[in-house]
Tab-separated table of C-alpha atoms in Angstrom:
chain	number	residue	atom	x	y	z
A	198	ALA	CA	18.585	-3.803	-4.117
A	199	GLN	CA	14.837	-3.944	-4.284
A	200	LYS	CA	13.195	-5.183	-1.125
A	201	ILE	CA	10.137	-6.554	-2.922
A	202	THR	CA	10.354	-8.003	-6.421
A	203	GLN	CA	7.380	-8.936	-8.538
A	204	THR	CA	8.797	-10.316	-11.765
A	205	GLN	CA	5.530	-10.616	-13.696
A	206	PRO	CA	4.321	-7.255	-15.004
A	207	GLY	CA	1.262	-8.971	-16.482
A	208	MET	CA	-0.457	-12.334	-16.229
A	209	PHE	CA	-3.377	-13.928	-18.046
A	210	VAL	CA	-5.572	-16.718	-16.731
A	211	GLN	CA	-8.721	-18.436	-17.906
A	212	GLU	CA	-11.815	-18.127	-15.771
A	213	LYS	CA	-12.105	-20.935	-13.177
A	214	GLU	CA	-8.413	-21.795	-13.359
A	215	ALA	CA	-5.851	-21.185	-10.605
A	216	VAL	CA	-3.083	-18.626	-10.957
A	217	THR	CA	0.097	-17.904	-8.995
A	218	LEU	CA	1.507	-14.400	-8.670
A	219	ASP	CA	5.170	-14.294	-7.690
A	220	CYS	CA	6.764	-12.217	-4.970
A	221	THR	CA	10.290	-12.399	-3.583
A	222	TYR	CA	11.589	-10.261	-0.771
A	223	ASP	CA	14.852	-9.189	0.759
A	224	THR	CA	15.316	-8.492	4.464
A	225	SER	CA	17.793	-9.195	7.204
A	226	ASP	CA	15.146	-8.877	9.927
A	227	GLN	CA	13.904	-12.036	11.646
A	228	SER	CA	10.503	-10.475	12.323
A	229	TYR	CA	8.600	-9.287	9.303
A	230	GLY	CA	5.219	-9.533	7.650
A	231	LEU	CA	4.122	-9.965	4.061
A	232	PHE	CA	0.907	-8.548	2.640
A	233	TRP	CA	-0.962	-8.823	-0.622
A	234	TYR	CA	-3.275	-6.100	-1.873
A	235	LYS	CA	-5.610	-5.966	-4.856
A	236	GLN	CA	-6.235	-2.760	-6.796
A	237	PRO	CA	-9.154	-2.881	-9.256
A	238	SER	CA	-9.469	-0.279	-11.986
A	239	SER	CA	-11.478	1.884	-9.554
A	240	GLY	CA	-8.186	2.547	-7.749
A	241	GLU	CA	-8.884	1.529	-4.179
A	242	MET	CA	-6.368	-0.800	-2.518
A	243	ILE	CA	-8.005	-3.852	-0.962
A	244	PHE	CA	-6.183	-5.963	1.621
A	245	LEU	CA	-6.236	-9.674	0.730
A	246	ILE	CA	-3.961	-11.727	2.937
A	247	TYR	CA	-1.136	-11.563	5.483
A	248	GLN	CA	1.747	-13.891	6.399
A	249	GLY	CA	3.980	-13.360	9.407
A	250	SER	CA	7.559	-14.538	9.360
A	251	TYR	CA	6.981	-16.803	12.360
A	252	ASP	CA	3.754	-18.292	11.058
A	253	GLU	CA	4.280	-21.992	10.479
A	254	GLN	CA	1.232	-22.495	8.309
A	255	ASN	CA	0.632	-20.844	4.966
A	256	ALA	CA	-2.057	-18.182	5.232
A	257	THR	CA	-5.404	-18.733	3.525
A	258	GLU	CA	-8.414	-16.449	3.042
A	259	GLY	CA	-11.189	-17.954	0.944
A	260	ARG	CA	-9.894	-18.393	-2.611
A	261	TYR	CA	-6.586	-16.724	-1.727
A	262	SER	CA	-3.638	-18.575	-0.268
A	263	LEU	CA	-0.057	-17.617	0.263
A	264	ASN	CA	2.723	-20.018	-0.671
A	265	PHE	CA	5.346	-18.932	1.859
A	266	GLN	CA	8.847	-20.332	1.388
A	267	LYS	CA	10.982	-18.647	4.001
A	268	ALA	CA	14.343	-20.079	2.968
A	269	ARG	CA	13.790	-18.923	-0.592
A	270	LYS	CA	12.340	-15.592	0.596
A	271	SER	CA	9.276	-15.954	-1.537
A	272	ALA	CA	5.619	-15.276	-0.759
A	273	ASN	CA	3.583	-16.132	-3.814
A	274	LEU	CA	-0.146	-15.457	-3.965
A	275	VAL	CA	-2.320	-18.277	-5.276
A	276	ILE	CA	-5.828	-17.470	-6.473
A	277	SER	CA	-7.971	-20.544	-6.996
A	278	ALA	CA	-10.951	-20.734	-9.356
A	279	SER	CA	-10.340	-17.334	-10.947
A	280	GLN	CA	-13.306	-15.068	-11.571
A	281	LEU	CA	-13.709	-12.166	-13.982
A	282	GLY	CA	-13.801	-9.836	-10.979
A	283	ASP	CA	-10.269	-10.896	-10.065
A	284	SER	CA	-8.929	-8.839	-12.967
A	285	ALA	CA	-6.894	-6.155	-11.206
A	286	MET	CA	-3.421	-5.051	-10.210
A	287	TYR	CA	-1.920	-7.077	-7.357
A	288	PHE	CA	0.748	-5.744	-5.023
A	289	CYS	CA	3.013	-7.599	-2.636
A	290	ALA	CA	4.275	-5.603	0.364
A	291	MET	CA	6.556	-6.181	3.331
A	292	ARG	CA	6.746	-4.797	6.840
A	293	GLU	CA	10.110	-5.187	8.575
A	294	GLY	CA	10.239	-5.390	12.361
A	295	TRP	CA	7.400	-6.113	14.740
A	296	SER	CA	6.102	-2.974	16.352
A	297	GLY	CA	6.811	0.659	17.015
A	298	GLY	CA	7.506	3.756	14.912
A	299	SER	CA	9.242	3.039	11.648
A	300	ASN	CA	8.387	-0.645	11.804
A	301	TYR	CA	4.862	0.128	10.675
A	302	LYS	CA	6.038	1.139	7.200
A	303	LEU	CA	5.244	-1.048	4.203
A	304	THR	CA	7.481	-1.449	1.171
A	305	PHE	CA	5.566	-2.336	-1.978
A	306	GLY	CA	6.532	-4.168	-5.121
A	307	LYS	CA	5.750	-2.743	-8.544
A	308	GLY	CA	2.720	-4.936	-9.017
A	309	THR	CA	1.345	-7.566	-11.392
A	310	LEU	CA	-1.611	-6.846	-13.648
A	311	LEU	CA	-3.842	-9.922	-13.744
A	312	THR	CA	-6.365	-10.364	-16.539
A	313	VAL	CA	-8.963	-13.097	-16.260
A	314	ASN	CA	-10.324	-14.228	-19.619
A	315	PRO	CA	-13.843	-15.680	-20.003
B	271	ASP	CA	-15.586	-1.307	8.772
B	272	VAL	CA	-12.622	1.001	8.578
B	273	LYS	CA	-13.279	4.055	6.510
B	274	VAL	CA	-10.536	6.225	5.079
B	275	THR	CA	-11.703	9.187	3.059
B	276	GLN	CA	-9.774	11.601	0.887
B	277	SER	CA	-10.975	15.102	0.124
B	278	SER	CA	-10.982	14.805	-3.672
B	279	ARG	CA	-10.929	12.010	-6.266
B	280	TYR	CA	-9.599	14.296	-8.985
B	281	LEU	CA	-7.699	17.565	-8.684
B	282	VAL	CA	-6.174	19.862	-11.294
B	283	LYS	CA	-3.709	22.540	-10.189
B	284	ARG	CA	-1.253	24.920	-11.814
B	285	THR	CA	2.512	24.904	-11.399
B	286	GLY	CA	3.546	26.877	-8.339
B	287	GLU	CA	0.237	26.557	-6.503
B	288	LYS	CA	0.091	25.345	-2.915
B	289	VAL	CA	-1.907	22.126	-2.780
B	290	PHE	CA	-3.539	20.448	0.210
B	291	LEU	CA	-4.620	16.826	0.132
B	292	GLU	CA	-6.718	15.804	3.106
B	293	CYS	CA	-7.205	12.360	4.573
B	294	VAL	CA	-9.562	11.371	7.384
B	295	GLN	CA	-9.973	8.006	9.114
B	296	ASP	CA	-12.785	7.085	11.474
B	297	MET	CA	-11.346	4.103	13.361
B	298	ASP	CA	-9.096	5.783	15.922
B	299	HIS	CA	-5.982	4.474	14.183
B	300	GLU	CA	-2.597	5.564	15.477
B	301	ASN	CA	-0.738	5.447	12.164
B	302	MET	CA	-1.399	7.304	8.943
B	303	PHE	CA	0.512	7.216	5.662
B	304	TRP	CA	0.787	9.062	2.366
B	305	TYR	CA	1.906	7.240	-0.786
B	306	ARG	CA	2.187	8.198	-4.390
B	307	GLN	CA	1.567	5.671	-7.133
B	308	ASP	CA	3.058	5.940	-10.608
B	309	PRO	CA	2.822	3.390	-13.446
B	310	GLY	CA	5.628	0.865	-13.285
B	311	LEU	CA	6.867	2.132	-9.921
B	312	GLY	CA	4.303	0.732	-7.518
B	313	LEU	CA	3.515	2.644	-4.325
B	314	ARG	CA	6.194	4.787	-2.748
B	315	LEU	CA	5.940	6.169	0.760
B	316	ILE	CA	6.108	9.950	1.054
B	317	TYR	CA	5.525	10.525	4.792
B	318	PHE	CA	3.908	8.759	7.676
B	319	SER	CA	2.794	9.587	11.169
B	320	TYR	CA	2.591	7.206	14.125
B	321	ASP	CA	1.183	9.708	16.587
B	322	VAL	CA	-0.471	13.084	16.582
B	323	LYS	CA	2.060	15.775	15.663
B	324	MET	CA	4.664	13.107	14.975
B	325	LYS	CA	5.848	12.554	11.437
B	326	GLU	CA	8.589	10.681	9.711
B	327	LYS	CA	9.962	10.913	6.193
B	328	GLY	CA	9.368	8.071	3.826
B	329	ASP	CA	11.300	7.234	0.692
B	330	ILE	CA	10.407	10.294	-1.403
B	331	PRO	CA	9.662	13.274	0.897
B	332	GLU	CA	11.225	15.962	-1.301
B	333	GLY	CA	8.749	18.628	-2.337
B	334	TYR	CA	6.164	17.537	0.243
B	335	SER	CA	5.281	18.294	3.833
B	336	VAL	CA	2.594	16.904	6.150
B	337	SER	CA	0.489	17.959	9.078
B	338	ARG	CA	-1.270	15.906	11.714
B	339	GLU	CA	-2.935	18.139	14.296
B	340	LYS	CA	-5.696	15.661	15.161
B	341	LYS	CA	-5.541	11.898	15.325
B	342	GLU	CA	-8.093	11.308	12.588
B	343	ARG	CA	-6.701	13.740	10.002
B	344	PHE	CA	-3.464	13.659	8.020
B	345	SER	CA	-2.755	16.317	5.413
B	346	LEU	CA	-0.246	16.225	2.577
B	347	ILE	CA	1.000	19.612	1.393
B	348	LEU	CA	2.690	20.449	-1.861
B	349	GLU	CA	4.227	23.850	-1.112
B	350	SER	CA	4.787	24.724	-4.769
B	351	ALA	CA	3.312	22.155	-7.103
B	352	SER	CA	5.389	21.005	-10.062
B	353	THR	CA	4.466	18.933	-13.099
B	354	ASN	CA	6.510	15.977	-11.831
B	355	GLN	CA	4.128	15.748	-8.893
B	356	THR	CA	1.324	14.710	-11.215
B	357	SER	CA	0.384	11.336	-9.783
B	358	MET	CA	-2.138	9.250	-7.855
B	359	TYR	CA	-1.925	9.923	-4.115
B	360	LEU	CA	-3.107	7.283	-1.681
B	361	CYS	CA	-3.690	7.730	2.025
B	362	ALA	CA	-3.732	4.791	4.452
B	363	SER	CA	-4.162	4.203	8.160
B	364	SER	CA	-3.380	1.367	10.546
B	365	LEU	CA	-4.157	0.577	14.154
B	366	GLY	CA	-0.560	0.528	15.360
B	367	ALA	CA	-0.639	-2.967	16.805
B	368	SER	CA	2.274	-5.348	16.715
B	369	GLY	CA	2.223	-8.133	14.207
B	370	THR	CA	-0.320	-7.860	11.421
B	371	ASP	CA	-1.182	-4.148	11.583
B	372	THR	CA	-2.973	-4.046	8.237
B	373	GLN	CA	-3.033	-0.731	6.403
B	374	TYR	CA	-6.408	0.399	5.084
B	375	PHE	CA	-6.477	2.715	2.104
B	376	GLY	CA	-8.622	5.578	0.915
B	377	PRO	CA	-9.940	5.814	-2.655
B	378	GLY	CA	-7.023	7.939	-3.865
B	379	THR	CA	-6.668	11.427	-5.324
B	380	ARG	CA	-5.528	11.761	-8.908
B	381	LEU	CA	-3.624	15.037	-9.052
B	382	THR	CA	-2.721	16.732	-12.323
B	383	VAL	CA	-0.342	19.678	-12.243
B	384	LEU	CA	-0.385	21.782	-15.412
């Protein structure tokens, strides 16, 4: 079974509107972390936001917020007030465990290509 | 700011050649990682290292080896390049702290094997 599932290969949104990118995960660990990265056409991966499994509040970073629903094992990324520069590939990733050795690995989803239309 | 650099943005090699991809980080990070990225498959972990001279296989280590002689440098080696190793290769590093431990990525190397 896939550990990270991103069901939307592509999404379109109008400039200035909000958009939600879906991510579901599968783990039996109690301690884990969820990450979102953005990859513009230039290719570099840019870290956006992090949510820890024990965090009680949903993470927010500027226009990015994470809708974390632990019981449903989902960690959707919400981008508010979309801008043309938000057009990029977005990846959800998970780290299982808390510290040490293999626990630093990330497992990535296959990504969602977001296109922001003017 | 964390800086992760990779030796080449684009590389073209012939089948059977030995290929070295170099990655350097300047933030004294403990962990370093090599991924390959293919369309529709996302990023897949090849190898990682959580200490100098320590390495661990990722999900797709076949056909690759790595070397980490110094903390700041992590090399990916294709002993005998094959056409199915044509891909984008991404290097990353992380501090090695518990909890968040964000990975920071280099710009990537697009390798073509002819």
